[in-house]
């Protein structure tokens, strides 16, 4: 039981440390470095798992495990108490390195007990993020997050103090060490797909309640499956089921958009990961310090592949082959572990009771959200004078000028102006490099507004619209190979007998992108088609003296802030110097007011207009 609990806490804090490190690396270091520097730093962090080999050789197994566990606990606790974005990088790096060492020296070599601990960690990780409405614990300001982190850190250090789990020679089996290669890749697949609320919601076009229920159901079923009796006959029968559920479920989910297939994928991934840790093997006491080489190389190789797939996924804009490759590697490693590693029975009553209790606890947030349902927003008409307030905002995925994720600040800024329609750019939905929260679902729930999304990069990054008016939407993508994918979200907002078309866009940001932006503007104008009741708004990455701006106004669209006499710069938010965010309107729209309010919730200022609806 001690091994199961230790493994669960280690894996849970390790999952959080990796997300924290990657997010901090992108948003702090990435502000002044290119992808090569970021990739190099991340590669060093993940490859550091190989250092467990010399650590065990010279410090011994027990001291390596205990020191690594203390570092992981202290790093997570310190970061939870420290809101600094810079601290996220260093403390996330420390936690990631410690997790790698513990995967080599403990998680990967404790057999079925640590495998069950991994399945418990996946279930608890999903439960906590469901309870925090997709927000990851390290980025949450909730006092519950601090309490959880403190309890987990103290429990980890307390369990490590007890020597009973370290009696005898270290269980660094070398007979089948390469099954542990799949553990990091399995965790990556969990982050990208099966445990990702944004991915499940976007792929299946699902509301929050259904999404929470499906993600939770997958990991809870995987946990219960992992706790079932172990034996050659049982494994031989359940392994094909797990592999089929993973592959068929992934095809149904990604290719056909079948939302419930996420449950199949989630259960299969948890079961396959639980098979990967190797069991204790016979070790001569005099050779114990030399047994860590192969597990260390296997885990380090797995983390390097983790890094390569993660880097490719975000650098090449969410290619499907990354998900397919990760699924194949998870299936191979899980199958090899299931067939070649001797099963060890752990099904005593106490273990069964603990697993049942964890399963119930992990299922509660998803069940509560599922039973609560998605509240129906109140569809209201415009104000009595026929006016409507519209706010456009590049929210930088919730990362303000401090580079620390704070979507609550964005929500407060939107609430301050009481808009009926909110157009957003740079909205992320479950990106690992952005804290993994589904920002669209969170803002929709927090502001009580219905959400419409136009994805540009894969399914999970793009433009959005929030409103409680009756609305129909359609997404259009620009075709610009080699550039960050972008597009236009077209929304038809209805006001009883009248209506307003809104085109939300975000144009190319590169310094050499003038020609690209001009082509994108031509596409926007084509979609507009001269309609007399249309707003074209968003981040144009073009100054008022640019050729791009001239093309927009030359086509007959009005710059509403210039027309109102308030053409204020919009970026950077702390010292605005450049105007690149606009609200353009076709000739038939009556302007009442236009403003560019001060705010530090993003690196852009919001732009606000009040119009009279015909």
Coordinates of C-alpha atoms in Angstrom, one line a residue:
X1 CA 0.0 0.0 0.0
X2 CA 2.8 2.4 0.8
X3 CA 4.3 1.9 -2.7
X4 CA 0.9 2.7 -4.3
X5 CA 0.4 5.9 -2.3
X6 CA 4.0 7.0 -2.9
X7 CA 3.7 6.4 -6.6
X8 CA 0.4 8.2 -6.8
X9 CA 1.7 11.3 -5.1
X10 CA 5.0 11.3 -7.0
X11 CA 3.2 11.0 -10.4
X12 CA 0.6 13.7 -9.4
X13 CA 3.2 16.3 -8.4
X14 CA 5.3 15.3 -11.4
X15 CA 2.4 15.9 -13.8
X16 CA 1.9 19.4 -12.3
X17 CA 5.6 20.2 -12.4
X18 CA 6.0 19.3 -16.1
X19 CA 3.0 21.5 -17.0
X20 CA 4.3 24.3 -14.9
X21 CA 7.8 24.1 -16.3
X22 CA 6.7 24.0 -20.0
X23 CA 4.3 26.9 -19.5
X24 CA 6.9 29.0 -17.6
X25 CA 9.5 28.2 -20.2
X26 CA 7.3 29.4 -23.1
X27 CA 5.9 32.5 -21.4
X28 CA 9.0 33.7 -19.5
X29 CA 12.0 32.5 -21.4
X30 CA 10.2 32.5 -24.7
X31 CA 9.6 36.2 -24.5
X32 CA 13.3 36.8 -25.2
X33 CA 14.4 33.6 -26.9
X34 CA 13.6 31.7 -30.1
X35 CA 12.4 28.1 -30.5
X36 CA 16.0 26.7 -30.6
X37 CA 16.8 28.1 -27.2
X38 CA 13.5 27.0 -25.8
X39 CA 13.9 23.5 -27.3
X40 CA 17.5 23.2 -25.9
X41 CA 16.5 24.1 -22.4
X42 CA 13.5 21.7 -22.4
X43 CA 15.6 18.9 -23.9
X44 CA 18.2 19.4 -21.1
X45 CA 15.5 19.3 -18.5
X46 CA 13.8 16.1 -19.8
X47 CA 17.1 14.3 -20.6
X48 CA 18.3 14.9 -17.1
X49 CA 16.5 11.7 -16.1
X50 CA 19.6 9.9 -17.1
X51 CA 21.4 11.5 -14.1
X52 CA 19.6 9.0 -11.9
X53 CA 22.1 6.4 -13.0
X54 CA 25.3 8.2 -11.5
X55 CA 23.2 9.4 -8.6
X56 CA 22.2 5.8 -7.6
X57 CA 25.7 4.6 -8.3
X58 CA 27.4 7.1 -6.0
X59 CA 24.6 8.0 -3.5
X60 CA 22.9 4.7 -3.3
X61 CA 19.3 3.8 -4.2
X62 CA 17.6 4.8 -1.0
X63 CA 19.2 8.3 -0.8
X64 CA 18.6 9.0 -4.4
X65 CA 14.9 8.2 -4.0
X66 CA 14.5 10.2 -0.8
X67 CA 16.5 13.3 -2.0
X68 CA 14.5 13.4 -5.3
X69 CA 11.2 13.1 -3.5
X70 CA 12.1 15.9 -1.1
X71 CA 13.2 18.1 -4.1
X72 CA 9.9 17.4 -5.9
X73 CA 7.8 18.2 -2.8
X74 CA 9.7 21.4 -1.9
X75 CA 9.7 22.6 -5.5
X76 CA 5.9 22.2 -5.8
X77 CA 5.2 23.7 -2.4
X78 CA 7.4 26.7 -3.0
X79 CA 5.9 27.5 -6.4
X80 CA 2.4 27.2 -5.1
X81 CA 3.2 29.8 -2.5
X82 CA 5.0 32.0 -4.9
X83 CA 3.1 33.8 -7.7
X84 CA 6.2 34.8 -9.6
X85 CA 6.3 33.7 -13.3
X86 CA 10.1 33.5 -13.1
X87 CA 9.8 31.1 -10.2
X88 CA 7.6 28.9 -12.4
X89 CA 10.6 28.2 -14.7
X90 CA 13.2 27.3 -12.0
X91 CA 10.9 25.5 -9.6
X92 CA 9.1 23.7 -12.5
X93 CA 12.6 22.7 -13.8
X94 CA 13.5 21.3 -10.4
X95 CA 10.3 19.4 -10.1
X96 CA 10.6 18.0 -13.6
X97 CA 14.1 16.8 -13.0
X98 CA 13.2 15.3 -9.7
X99 CA 10.2 13.5 -11.3
X100 CA 12.5 12.0 -13.9
X101 CA 14.9 10.7 -11.3
X102 CA 12.0 9.2 -9.4
X103 CA 10.6 7.6 -12.5
X104 CA 13.9 5.8 -12.9
X105 CA 14.5 4.9 -9.3
X106 CA 11.0 4.3 -8.0
X107 CA 8.0 4.6 -10.3
X108 CA 9.4 2.5 -13.1
X109 CA 10.7 -0.4 -11.0
X110 CA 8.0 -1.1 -8.4
X111 CA 5.9 -3.3 -10.6
X112 CA 2.2 -3.4 -10.5
X113 CA 2.0 -1.4 -7.3
X114 CA 3.6 1.7 -8.9
X115 CA 1.5 1.1 -12.0
X116 CA -1.7 1.3 -9.9
X117 CA -0.3 4.4 -8.3
X118 CA 0.1 6.0 -11.8
X119 CA -3.5 5.2 -12.6
X120 CA -4.6 6.8 -9.3
X121 CA -2.6 9.9 -10.2
X122 CA -4.3 10.3 -13.6
X123 CA -7.7 10.0 -11.9
X124 CA -6.9 12.5 -9.2
X125 CA -5.3 14.9 -11.7
X126 CA -8.5 15.0 -13.7
X127 CA -10.6 15.3 -10.6
X128 CA -8.8 18.4 -9.3
X129 CA -8.9 20.1 -12.7
X130 CA -12.6 19.3 -13.1
X131 CA -13.2 20.8 -9.6
X132 CA -11.2 23.9 -10.6
X133 CA -13.1 24.2 -13.9
X134 CA -10.1 23.0 -16.1
X135 CA -7.5 25.1 -14.3
X136 CA -4.3 23.3 -13.3
X137 CA -3.4 23.4 -9.5
X138 CA -0.1 25.2 -9.9
X139 CA -1.8 28.1 -11.7
X140 CA -4.9 28.3 -9.5
X141 CA -5.2 31.0 -6.9
X142 CA -7.8 29.0 -5.0
X143 CA -6.9 28.3 -1.3
X144 CA -7.9 24.7 -1.9
X145 CA -4.9 24.4 -4.3
X146 CA -2.5 25.5 -1.7
X147 CA -4.0 23.1 0.9
X148 CA -3.8 20.2 -1.5
X149 CA -0.2 21.0 -2.5
X150 CA 0.8 21.3 1.2
X151 CA -0.9 18.0 2.1
X152 CA 0.6 16.1 -0.8
X153 CA 4.1 17.5 -0.2
X154 CA 4.0 16.7 3.5
X155 CA 2.6 13.2 2.9
X156 CA 5.3 12.5 0.3
X157 CA 8.1 13.5 2.7
X158 CA 6.5 11.7 5.6
X159 CA 6.2 8.5 3.6
X160 CA 9.8 8.8 2.5
X161 CA 11.0 9.0 6.1
X162 CA 9.7 5.5 6.8
X163 CA 12.4 3.0 5.9
X164 CA 10.1 0.0 5.4
X165 CA 9.6 0.6 1.7
X166 CA 13.4 0.6 1.2
X167 CA 14.2 -2.7 3.0
X168 CA 16.5 -5.0 1.1
X169 CA 18.3 -4.4 -2.2
X170 CA 16.9 -1.8 -4.6
X171 CA 14.3 -3.3 -7.1
X172 CA 16.1 -2.1 -10.2
X173 CA 15.3 -5.0 -12.4
X174 CA 17.2 -5.0 -15.7
X175 CA 15.5 -7.9 -17.4
X176 CA 12.9 -5.8 -19.2
X177 CA 13.8 -2.2 -18.5
X178 CA 12.6 -0.7 -21.8
X179 CA 8.9 -1.0 -20.8
X180 CA 9.4 2.1 -18.7
X181 CA 10.3 4.0 -21.9
X182 CA 6.6 4.3 -22.5
X183 CA 5.7 6.0 -19.1
X184 CA 6.7 9.6 -20.2
X185 CA 5.0 9.1 -23.6
X186 CA 1.9 7.8 -21.9
X187 CA 1.8 10.9 -19.7
X188 CA 2.2 13.1 -22.8
X189 CA -0.7 11.4 -24.5
X190 CA -2.8 11.9 -21.4
X191 CA -2.0 15.6 -21.4
X192 CA -2.7 16.1 -25.1
X193 CA -5.8 13.9 -25.5
X194 CA -7.4 11.7 -22.9
X195 CA -7.0 14.0 -19.9
X196 CA -7.4 17.3 -21.9
X197 CA -10.8 18.9 -21.3
X198 CA -10.3 21.4 -24.1
X199 CA -9.4 18.7 -26.6
X200 CA -12.4 16.5 -25.7
X201 CA -14.8 19.5 -25.8
X202 CA -13.5 20.9 -29.1
X203 CA -13.3 17.6 -30.9
X204 CA -16.7 16.4 -29.8
X205 CA -18.3 19.8 -29.9
X206 CA -19.4 19.3 -26.3
X207 CA -20.5 21.5 -23.5
X208 CA -18.7 21.6 -20.1
X209 CA -20.9 19.2 -18.3
X210 CA -20.6 16.4 -20.9
X211 CA -16.9 17.1 -21.3
X212 CA -16.2 16.8 -17.6
X213 CA -18.2 13.6 -17.4
X214 CA -16.4 11.9 -20.3
X215 CA -12.9 12.8 -19.3
X216 CA -13.6 11.7 -15.7
X217 CA -15.3 8.5 -16.8
X218 CA -12.3 7.5 -18.9
X219 CA -9.7 7.8 -16.1
X220 CA -11.9 6.3 -13.4
X221 CA -12.7 3.3 -15.6
X222 CA -9.0 3.0 -16.3
X223 CA -8.2 3.0 -12.6
X224 CA -10.7 0.4 -11.8
X225 CA -9.5 -1.7 -14.7
X226 CA -5.9 -1.4 -13.4
X227 CA -7.0 -2.7 -10.0
X228 CA -8.5 -5.9 -11.3
X229 CA -6.9 -9.3 -10.6
X230 CA -3.6 -9.9 -12.4
X231 CA -2.7 -13.1 -14.1
X232 CA -1.4 -14.4 -17.4
X233 CA -4.9 -15.5 -18.5
X234 CA -6.5 -12.2 -17.5
X235 CA -3.8 -10.1 -19.1
X236 CA -4.0 -12.1 -22.3
X237 CA -7.7 -11.3 -22.5
X238 CA -7.6 -7.7 -21.4
X239 CA -4.6 -6.5 -23.4
X240 CA -6.3 -6.8 -26.9
X241 CA -9.3 -5.0 -25.4
X242 CA -7.0 -2.1 -24.2
X243 CA -5.2 -1.9 -27.6
X244 CA -8.4 -2.0 -29.6
X245 CA -10.1 0.6 -27.3
X246 CA -7.1 3.0 -27.7
X247 CA -6.8 2.7 -31.5
X248 CA -10.4 2.4 -32.4
X249 CA -11.4 5.1 -29.9
X250 CA -8.7 7.5 -31.2
X251 CA -10.0 7.1 -34.8
X252 CA -13.6 7.6 -33.8
X253 CA -12.7 10.5 -31.6
X254 CA -10.3 12.4 -33.9
X255 CA -11.5 11.4 -37.3
X256 CA -15.2 11.2 -36.7
X257 CA -15.6 13.6 -33.8
X258 CA -17.4 11.0 -31.7
X259 CA -17.3 12.5 -28.2
X260 CA -18.0 9.4 -26.2
X261 CA -15.0 7.7 -27.8
X262 CA -12.9 9.8 -25.4
X263 CA -14.0 7.5 -22.6
X264 CA -12.6 4.5 -24.5
X265 CA -9.3 6.3 -25.1
X266 CA -9.0 7.5 -21.5
X267 CA -9.6 4.1 -20.0
X268 CA -7.2 2.3 -22.4
X269 CA -4.4 4.8 -21.8
X270 CA -4.7 4.5 -18.0
X271 CA -4.6 0.7 -18.2
X272 CA -1.7 0.6 -20.6
X273 CA 0.4 3.0 -18.5
X274 CA -0.3 0.9 -15.4
X275 CA 1.3 -2.1 -17.2
X276 CA 4.6 -0.3 -17.9
X277 CA 6.5 -0.3 -14.6
X278 CA 8.8 -3.3 -14.4
X279 CA 8.6 -5.6 -11.4
X280 CA 11.4 -6.3 -8.9
X281 CA 13.9 -8.7 -10.1
X282 CA 16.6 -10.8 -8.4
X283 CA 19.6 -8.5 -7.7
X284 CA 22.8 -9.3 -6.0
X285 CA 23.5 -6.9 -3.1
X286 CA 27.0 -6.3 -4.3
X287 CA 25.8 -5.3 -7.8
X288 CA 22.9 -3.1 -6.7
X289 CA 24.6 0.2 -7.6
X290 CA 25.2 -0.8 -11.2
X291 CA 21.6 -1.8 -12.0
X292 CA 20.3 1.6 -12.7
X293 CA 21.9 2.1 -16.1
X294 CA 19.3 0.5 -18.3
X295 CA 16.2 1.9 -16.5
X296 CA 17.9 5.4 -16.5
X297 CA 18.6 5.2 -20.3
X298 CA 15.1 3.9 -20.9
X299 CA 13.3 6.6 -18.9
X300 CA 15.6 9.4 -20.3
X301 CA 14.9 8.1 -23.9
X302 CA 11.2 8.2 -23.1
X303 CA 11.4 11.8 -21.9
X304 CA 13.4 12.8 -24.9
X305 CA 10.7 11.4 -27.2
X306 CA 8.2 13.2 -24.9
X307 CA 10.1 16.4 -25.7
X308 CA 10.4 15.7 -29.4
X309 CA 6.7 15.0 -29.8
X310 CA 5.7 18.0 -27.7
X311 CA 8.0 20.3 -29.6
X312 CA 6.7 19.0 -32.9
X313 CA 3.1 19.3 -31.8
X314 CA 3.3 23.0 -31.1
X315 CA 6.1 24.0 -33.5
X316 CA 4.3 22.5 -36.5
X317 CA 0.8 23.5 -35.4
X318 CA -0.8 20.4 -34.0
X319 CA -0.1 17.8 -36.6
X320 CA -2.2 14.6 -36.2
X321 CA 0.8 12.4 -36.7
X322 CA 2.1 13.4 -33.3
X323 CA -1.0 11.9 -31.6
X324 CA -0.8 8.8 -33.8
X325 CA 2.8 8.3 -33.0
X326 CA 2.3 8.7 -29.3
X327 CA -0.7 6.3 -29.3
X328 CA 1.4 3.6 -31.1
X329 CA 4.3 4.0 -28.7
X330 CA 2.0 3.8 -25.7
X331 CA 0.4 0.7 -27.1
X332 CA 3.7 -1.0 -27.8
X333 CA 5.2 -0.2 -24.3
X334 CA 2.0 -1.2 -22.6
X335 CA 1.7 -4.5 -24.5
X336 CA 5.4 -5.3 -23.9
X337 CA 5.0 -4.7 -20.1
X338 CA 1.8 -6.7 -19.9
X339 CA 3.2 -9.7 -21.7
X340 CA 6.8 -9.8 -20.5
X341 CA 6.8 -8.5 -17.0
X342 CA 5.7 -11.1 -14.4
X343 CA 2.5 -10.0 -12.7
X344 CA 2.5 -9.4 -8.9
X345 CA -0.7 -9.7 -6.9
X346 CA -1.7 -6.7 -4.8
X347 CA -5.4 -7.3 -4.4
X348 CA -5.7 -7.3 -0.6
X349 CA -8.8 -5.7 1.0
X350 CA -7.0 -2.6 2.1
X351 CA -5.9 -1.9 -1.5
X352 CA -9.3 -2.6 -2.8
X353 CA -10.9 -0.2 -0.3
X354 CA -8.4 2.6 -1.1
X355 CA -8.9 2.2 -4.9
X356 CA -12.7 2.3 -4.4
X357 CA -12.4 5.4 -2.3
X358 CA -10.2 7.2 -4.8
X359 CA -12.5 6.2 -7.7
X360 CA -15.5 7.7 -5.9
X361 CA -13.6 10.8 -5.0
X362 CA -12.2 11.2 -8.5
X363 CA -15.6 10.7 -10.1
X364 CA -17.4 13.3 -7.9
X365 CA -16.3 16.5 -9.7
X366 CA -17.2 15.1 -13.1
X367 CA -20.5 13.7 -11.8
X368 CA -21.5 16.9 -10.1
X369 CA -20.8 18.9 -13.3
X370 CA -22.7 16.3 -15.4
X371 CA -25.7 16.4 -13.1
X372 CA -25.7 20.2 -12.9
X373 CA -25.8 20.5 -16.7
X374 CA -24.8 23.5 -18.7
X375 CA -26.9 26.6 -17.7
X376 CA -28.9 28.0 -20.5
X377 CA -27.9 31.6 -21.0
X378 CA -30.6 34.2 -20.9
X379 CA -31.1 35.5 -24.5
X380 CA -31.9 39.2 -24.0
X381 CA -32.8 41.9 -26.5
X382 CA -30.7 45.1 -26.9
X383 CA -31.1 48.0 -24.4
X384 CA -34.3 50.1 -24.6
X385 CA -32.6 52.7 -26.7
X386 CA -31.5 50.0 -29.2
X387 CA -27.8 50.2 -28.2
X388 CA -25.4 47.3 -27.9
X389 CA -21.9 47.3 -26.3
X390 CA -19.2 45.3 -28.1
X391 CA -15.7 44.7 -26.7
X392 CA -12.8 43.2 -28.7
X393 CA -9.8 41.9 -26.8
X394 CA -6.6 40.0 -27.5
X395 CA -6.3 38.2 -24.2
X396 CA -2.9 36.6 -24.8
X397 CA -4.2 33.3 -23.5
X398 CA -4.6 34.7 -20.0
X399 CA -1.0 35.7 -19.6
X400 CA -0.8 39.4 -18.6
X401 CA 2.2 41.6 -18.5
X402 CA 3.7 39.7 -15.6
X403 CA 3.7 36.5 -17.8
X404 CA 1.8 34.7 -15.0
X405 CA -1.5 33.1 -16.0
X406 CA -4.4 35.0 -14.6
X407 CA -7.6 34.6 -16.6
X408 CA -9.6 36.0 -13.7
X409 CA -8.1 39.4 -14.4
X410 CA -9.3 39.1 -18.0
X411 CA -12.8 38.2 -16.8
X412 CA -12.9 41.2 -14.4
X413 CA -11.8 43.5 -17.2
X414 CA -14.6 42.3 -19.4
X415 CA -17.1 42.5 -16.6
X416 CA -16.0 46.1 -15.9
X417 CA -17.4 47.3 -19.2
X418 CA -20.6 45.2 -19.3
X419 CA -20.5 44.3 -23.0
X420 CA -23.3 42.3 -24.6
X421 CA -20.9 40.9 -27.2
X422 CA -17.2 40.0 -26.5
X423 CA -14.8 39.2 -29.4
X424 CA -11.6 37.5 -28.3
X425 CA -8.3 36.7 -30.0
X426 CA -5.5 34.3 -28.8
X427 CA -7.9 32.0 -27.0
X428 CA -6.3 28.7 -25.9
X429 CA -8.2 25.5 -25.1
X430 CA -6.1 23.0 -23.2
X431 CA -2.6 23.8 -24.6
X432 CA 0.1 22.3 -22.4
X433 CA 2.3 25.3 -23.0
X434 CA -0.5 27.6 -21.7
X435 CA -1.3 25.9 -18.4
X436 CA -3.7 23.4 -20.0
X437 CA -6.9 25.2 -19.0
X438 CA -9.8 25.5 -21.5
X439 CA -10.0 29.2 -21.5
X440 CA -13.1 29.4 -23.6
X441 CA -15.1 27.1 -21.4
X442 CA -13.8 28.9 -18.3
X443 CA -14.7 32.4 -19.5
X444 CA -18.1 31.2 -20.8
X445 CA -18.9 29.8 -17.4
X446 CA -17.4 32.7 -15.4
X447 CA -19.2 35.4 -17.4
X448 CA -22.4 33.5 -18.0
X449 CA -22.3 33.9 -21.8
X450 CA -22.6 31.4 -24.6
X451 CA -19.3 30.7 -26.4
X452 CA -18.6 30.4 -30.2
X453 CA -15.1 29.3 -31.3
X454 CA -13.1 29.6 -34.5
X455 CA -10.0 27.4 -34.3
X456 CA -6.9 28.3 -36.2
X457 CA -4.2 26.1 -34.8
X458 CA -5.5 22.5 -34.6
X459 CA -8.7 22.5 -32.5
X460 CA -7.4 24.5 -29.6
X461 CA -6.2 28.0 -30.5
X462 CA -8.0 30.8 -32.3
X463 CA -10.7 33.4 -32.1
X464 CA -13.9 33.4 -30.0
X465 CA -17.2 35.2 -29.5
X466 CA -19.2 35.4 -26.2
X467 CA -22.7 36.6 -26.2
X468 CA -26.2 35.8 -25.0
X469 CA -27.9 37.1 -28.2
X470 CA -29.1 34.4 -30.6
X471 CA -26.1 33.7 -32.8
X472 CA -25.0 31.5 -35.6
X473 CA -21.3 31.1 -36.4
X474 CA -18.9 29.8 -39.1
X475 CA -15.2 29.6 -39.1
X476 CA -12.9 30.5 -42.0
X477 CA -9.1 29.7 -42.1
X478 CA -6.5 31.6 -44.0
X479 CA -4.2 29.5 -46.2
X480 CA -0.7 30.7 -45.6
X481 CA 1.8 27.8 -45.4
X482 CA 4.7 28.4 -43.2
X483 CA 3.0 31.0 -41.0
X484 CA 1.1 30.7 -37.8
X485 CA -2.4 29.5 -38.9
X486 CA -5.0 32.2 -38.5
X487 CA -8.5 32.9 -39.7
X488 CA -11.9 34.7 -39.3
X489 CA -14.8 33.7 -37.0
X490 CA -18.0 34.9 -38.7
X491 CA -21.0 35.3 -36.4
X492 CA -24.5 36.3 -37.3
X493 CA -26.0 38.0 -34.2
X494 CA -29.8 38.4 -34.2
X495 CA -31.7 41.1 -32.4
X496 CA -35.3 40.2 -32.9
X497 CA -36.1 41.5 -36.4
X498 CA -32.6 42.9 -37.0
X499 CA -29.1 41.5 -37.0
X500 CA -25.4 42.2 -37.0
X501 CA -22.6 40.3 -38.7
X502 CA -19.4 40.2 -36.8
X503 CA -16.1 39.1 -38.3
X504 CA -13.5 38.4 -35.6
X505 CA -9.9 38.1 -36.9
X506 CA -6.3 38.1 -35.9
X507 CA -3.8 38.7 -38.7
X508 CA -0.2 37.6 -39.2
X509 CA 2.2 39.0 -36.6
X510 CA 5.6 38.7 -38.2
X511 CA 7.7 41.8 -39.0
X512 CA 8.0 40.7 -42.6
X513 CA 4.3 39.8 -42.8
X514 CA 2.8 42.9 -44.7
X515 CA 2.2 40.9 -47.9
X516 CA 0.7 38.0 -45.9
X517 CA -1.6 40.4 -44.0
X518 CA -2.7 42.0 -47.2
X519 CA -3.7 38.6 -48.6
X520 CA -5.5 37.9 -45.3
X521 CA -7.3 41.2 -45.5
X522 CA -8.5 40.4 -49.0
X523 CA -10.0 37.2 -47.6
X524 CA -11.7 39.2 -44.8
X525 CA -13.1 41.6 -47.3
X526 CA -14.3 38.8 -49.5
X527 CA -16.2 37.3 -46.5
X528 CA -17.6 40.8 -45.7
X529 CA -18.9 41.2 -49.3
X530 CA -20.1 44.8 -48.7
X531 CA -22.8 43.8 -46.2
X532 CA -24.2 47.1 -44.7
X533 CA -24.5 45.6 -41.1
X534 CA -21.1 44.2 -40.4
X535 CA -18.3 44.8 -37.9
X536 CA -14.8 43.6 -38.7
X537 CA -12.7 43.7 -35.5
X538 CA -9.7 42.2 -33.8
X539 CA -5.9 42.3 -33.8
X540 CA -4.7 43.4 -37.2
X541 CA -1.0 43.7 -36.3
X542 CA -0.9 46.8 -38.6
X543 CA -0.4 50.4 -37.7
X544 CA -2.7 53.2 -39.1
X545 CA 0.0 54.3 -41.5
X546 CA 0.4 50.8 -43.0
X547 CA -0.7 49.6 -46.4
X548 CA -2.9 47.0 -44.7
X549 CA -4.9 49.7 -42.9
X550 CA -5.3 51.7 -46.0
X551 CA -6.7 48.7 -47.8
X552 CA -9.3 48.1 -45.2
X553 CA -10.6 51.7 -45.1
X554 CA -10.2 52.0 -48.8
X555 CA -12.7 49.2 -49.2
X556 CA -15.3 51.2 -47.4
X557 CA -15.0 50.1 -43.8
X558 CA -15.1 52.8 -41.2
X559 CA -12.5 53.1 -38.3
X560 CA -14.9 53.7 -35.5
X561 CA -12.4 54.9 -32.9
X562 CA -10.9 57.4 -35.4
X563 CA -14.4 58.5 -36.4
X564 CA -15.3 59.1 -32.7
X565 CA -12.0 61.1 -32.2
X566 CA -10.4 58.5 -29.9
X567 CA -7.8 56.6 -32.0
X568 CA -5.6 55.6 -29.0
X569 CA -2.7 53.1 -29.2
X570 CA -3.5 49.6 -28.0
X571 CA -0.1 48.0 -27.4
X572 CA 1.9 47.4 -25.2
X573 CA -0.7 47.7 -22.5
X574 CA 1.6 49.3 -19.8
X575 CA 3.0 52.0 -22.2
X576 CA 0.8 52.0 -25.3
X577 CA 2.7 53.2 -28.4
X578 CA 1.2 51.4 -31.4
X579 CA -2.4 51.0 -32.5
X580 CA -3.0 47.6 -34.0
X581 CA -6.4 46.6 -32.6
X582 CA -9.5 48.0 -34.4
X583 CA -13.2 47.9 -34.8
X584 CA -14.2 48.6 -38.4
X585 CA -17.8 48.9 -39.5
X586 CA -19.7 49.0 -42.7
X587 CA -21.5 52.2 -43.6
X588 CA -25.0 51.2 -42.3
X589 CA -24.0 51.1 -38.6
X590 CA -24.7 54.0 -36.2
X591 CA -21.9 54.7 -33.7
X592 CA -22.7 56.0 -30.2
X593 CA -19.4 55.7 -28.4
X594 CA -15.8 54.3 -28.8
X595 CA -13.2 53.8 -26.1
X596 CA -9.8 52.1 -25.4
X597 CA -9.8 51.5 -21.7
X598 CA -6.6 51.0 -19.7
X599 CA -5.9 47.5 -18.5
X600 CA -2.9 45.3 -17.6
X601 CA -4.8 41.9 -17.9
X602 CA -3.1 41.4 -21.3
X603 CA -0.3 42.9 -23.4
X604 CA -3.0 44.5 -25.5
X605 CA -5.7 47.0 -24.5
X606 CA -9.3 46.1 -25.1
X607 CA -11.2 48.2 -27.6
X608 CA -14.9 49.0 -26.9
X609 CA -17.7 50.4 -29.0
X610 CA -21.4 51.2 -28.4
X611 CA -23.6 51.0 -31.4
X612 CA -27.3 51.5 -32.2
X613 CA -28.9 48.5 -33.7
X614 CA -31.1 49.3 -36.7

